[in-house]
């Protein structure tokens, strides 16, 4: 698989931040965003927070579960766990068994 070679050539840190930037750019279309609160490259865990209009959007739960988590699983397959704060509570997602 091509992405496996890509992961070996580039650092986890760089790949993670590129994936988050890509997601955030898509959310910015609707005046929202996603920021990194904490990223631990050794433990493969991340804490993120929604920003802007995503905080007040009635569909942010859908955005988290269907869009953001799916995108992270695809682009950052080695990440074990991600927590995302939606302005009211933190949602925890185990990405690997």
PDB file of C-alpha atoms in Angstrom:
ATOM      1  CA  UNK A   1       0.000   0.000   0.000  1.00  0.00           C
ATOM      2  CA  UNK A   2       1.434   3.365  -0.963  1.00  0.00           C
ATOM      3  CA  UNK A   3       0.548   5.087   2.299  1.00  0.00           C
ATOM      4  CA  UNK A   4       2.682   2.610   4.270  1.00  0.00           C
ATOM      5  CA  UNK A   5       5.834   3.766   2.465  1.00  0.00           C
ATOM      6  CA  UNK A   6       4.728   7.349   2.915  1.00  0.00           C
ATOM      7  CA  UNK A   7       4.366   6.824   6.678  1.00  0.00           C
ATOM      8  CA  UNK A   8       7.904   5.456   6.922  1.00  0.00           C
ATOM      9  CA  UNK A   9       9.404   8.332   4.956  1.00  0.00           C
ATOM     10  CA  UNK A  10       7.636  11.115   6.847  1.00  0.00           C
ATOM     11  CA  UNK A  11       7.216  11.552  10.571  1.00  0.00           C
ATOM     12  CA  UNK A  12       4.018  10.810  12.438  1.00  0.00           C
ATOM     13  CA  UNK A  13       3.925  14.382  13.640  1.00  0.00           C
ATOM     14  CA  UNK A  14       3.894  15.814  10.118  1.00  0.00           C
ATOM     15  CA  UNK A  15       1.273  13.363   8.857  1.00  0.00           C
ATOM     16  CA  UNK A  16      -0.993  14.016  11.833  1.00  0.00           C
ATOM     17  CA  UNK A  17      -0.899  17.796  11.472  1.00  0.00           C
ATOM     18  CA  UNK A  18      -1.468  17.585   7.714  1.00  0.00           C
ATOM     19  CA  UNK A  19      -4.585  15.465   8.301  1.00  0.00           C
ATOM     20  CA  UNK A  20      -5.940  17.893  10.910  1.00  0.00           C
ATOM     21  CA  UNK A  21      -5.229  20.859   8.652  1.00  0.00           C
ATOM     22  CA  UNK A  22      -7.108  19.176   5.822  1.00  0.00           C
ATOM     23  CA  UNK A  23     -10.132  18.500   8.041  1.00  0.00           C
ATOM     24  CA  UNK A  24     -10.098  22.017   9.459  1.00  0.00           C
ATOM     25  CA  UNK A  25      -9.990  23.566   5.981  1.00  0.00           C
ATOM     26  CA  UNK A  26     -13.160  21.669   5.080  1.00  0.00           C
ATOM     27  CA  UNK A  27     -14.888  22.810   8.281  1.00  0.00           C
ATOM     28  CA  UNK A  28     -13.852  26.419   7.583  1.00  0.00           C
ATOM     29  CA  UNK A  29     -16.212  26.415   4.600  1.00  0.00           C
ATOM     30  CA  UNK A  30     -19.026  26.646   7.173  1.00  0.00           C
ATOM     31  CA  UNK A  31     -17.059  28.967   9.501  1.00  0.00           C
ATOM     32  CA  UNK A  32     -15.990  26.127  11.768  1.00  0.00           C
ATOM     33  CA  UNK A  33     -12.662  24.571  12.531  1.00  0.00           C
ATOM     34  CA  UNK A  34     -10.658  22.004  14.423  1.00  0.00           C
ATOM     35  CA  UNK A  35      -7.608  22.682  16.563  1.00  0.00           C
ATOM     36  CA  UNK A  36      -5.087  20.436  18.267  1.00  0.00           C
ATOM     37  CA  UNK A  37      -5.040  20.755  22.033  1.00  0.00           C
ATOM     38  CA  UNK A  38      -2.528  17.941  22.595  1.00  0.00           C
ATOM     39  CA  UNK A  39      -0.792  15.357  20.456  1.00  0.00           C
ATOM     40  CA  UNK A  40       1.389  12.621  21.909  1.00  0.00           C
ATOM     41  CA  UNK A  41       3.417  10.994  19.156  1.00  0.00           C
ATOM     42  CA  UNK A  42       4.786   8.301  21.478  1.00  0.00           C
ATOM     43  CA  UNK A  43       1.411   7.225  22.901  1.00  0.00           C
ATOM     44  CA  UNK A  44      -0.418   7.806  19.583  1.00  0.00           C
ATOM     45  CA  UNK A  45      -3.227   9.810  21.170  1.00  0.00           C
ATOM     46  CA  UNK A  46      -4.649  13.245  20.393  1.00  0.00           C
ATOM     47  CA  UNK A  47      -6.971  15.792  21.960  1.00  0.00           C
ATOM     48  CA  UNK A  48      -8.781  18.102  19.567  1.00  0.00           C
ATOM     49  CA  UNK A  49     -11.416  20.832  19.872  1.00  0.00           C
ATOM     50  CA  UNK A  50     -14.028  22.111  17.486  1.00  0.00           C
ATOM     51  CA  UNK A  51     -14.026  25.877  16.934  1.00  0.00           C
ATOM     52  CA  UNK A  52     -16.186  28.561  15.390  1.00  0.00           C
ATOM     53  CA  UNK A  53     -19.651  27.667  14.171  1.00  0.00           C
ATOM     54  CA  UNK A  54     -18.983  23.970  14.821  1.00  0.00           C
ATOM     55  CA  UNK A  55     -19.486  24.720  18.521  1.00  0.00           C
ATOM     56  CA  UNK A  56     -23.099  25.797  18.012  1.00  0.00           C
ATOM     57  CA  UNK A  57     -24.028  23.526  15.139  1.00  0.00           C
ATOM     58  CA  UNK A  58     -26.831  21.063  15.814  1.00  0.00           C
ATOM     59  CA  UNK A  59     -25.054  18.564  13.549  1.00  0.00           C
ATOM     60  CA  UNK A  60     -21.655  18.590  15.266  1.00  0.00           C
ATOM     61  CA  UNK A  61     -22.224  15.092  16.669  1.00  0.00           C
ATOM     62  CA  UNK A  62     -22.712  13.830  13.109  1.00  0.00           C
ATOM     63  CA  UNK A  63     -19.632  15.764  11.984  1.00  0.00           C
ATOM     64  CA  UNK A  64     -17.569  14.157  14.753  1.00  0.00           C
ATOM     65  CA  UNK A  65     -18.680  10.581  14.228  1.00  0.00           C
ATOM     66  CA  UNK A  66     -19.067  10.377  10.486  1.00  0.00           C
ATOM     67  CA  UNK A  67     -16.648  12.906   9.112  1.00  0.00           C
ATOM     68  CA  UNK A  68     -13.794  13.724  11.499  1.00  0.00           C
ATOM     69  CA  UNK A  69     -13.242  10.311  13.091  1.00  0.00           C
ATOM     70  CA  UNK A  70     -13.542   8.510   9.744  1.00  0.00           C
ATOM     71  CA  UNK A  71     -11.054  10.923   8.129  1.00  0.00           C
ATOM     72  CA  UNK A  72      -8.580  10.516  10.988  1.00  0.00           C
ATOM     73  CA  UNK A  73      -8.820   6.708  10.811  1.00  0.00           C
ATOM     74  CA  UNK A  74      -8.062   6.853   7.100  1.00  0.00           C
ATOM     75  CA  UNK A  75      -5.263   9.420   7.155  1.00  0.00           C
ATOM     76  CA  UNK A  76      -3.671   8.611  10.530  1.00  0.00           C
ATOM     77  CA  UNK A  77      -4.163   4.839  10.879  1.00  0.00           C
ATOM     78  CA  UNK A  78      -1.591   4.451  13.663  1.00  0.00           C
ATOM     79  CA  UNK A  79      -3.447   6.836  16.003  1.00  0.00           C
ATOM     80  CA  UNK A  80      -4.907   4.784  18.879  1.00  0.00           C
ATOM     81  CA  UNK A  81      -7.283   7.270  20.458  1.00  0.00           C
ATOM     82  CA  UNK A  82      -8.684  10.737  19.857  1.00  0.00           C
ATOM     83  CA  UNK A  83     -10.733  12.975  22.148  1.00  0.00           C
ATOM     84  CA  UNK A  84     -12.701  15.850  20.656  1.00  0.00           C
ATOM     85  CA  UNK A  85     -14.249  18.691  22.670  1.00  0.00           C
ATOM     86  CA  UNK A  86     -17.416  20.072  21.060  1.00  0.00           C
ATOM     87  CA  UNK A  87     -17.880  23.089  23.331  1.00  0.00           C
ATOM     88  CA  UNK A  88     -20.050  21.203  25.817  1.00  0.00           C
ATOM     89  CA  UNK A  89     -18.420  17.846  26.384  1.00  0.00           C
ATOM     90  CA  UNK A  90     -15.484  15.734  25.302  1.00  0.00           C
ATOM     91  CA  UNK A  91     -16.113  12.746  23.045  1.00  0.00           C
ATOM     92  CA  UNK A  92     -13.617   9.863  23.243  1.00  0.00           C
ATOM     93  CA  UNK A  93     -12.982   7.564  20.303  1.00  0.00           C
ATOM     94  CA  UNK A  94     -10.870   4.420  20.403  1.00  0.00           C
ATOM     95  CA  UNK A  95      -9.507   4.055  16.887  1.00  0.00           C
ATOM     96  CA  UNK A  96      -7.745   0.724  17.312  1.00  0.00           C
ATOM     97  CA  UNK A  97      -8.651  -2.423  19.190  1.00  0.00           C
TER      98      UNK A  97
END
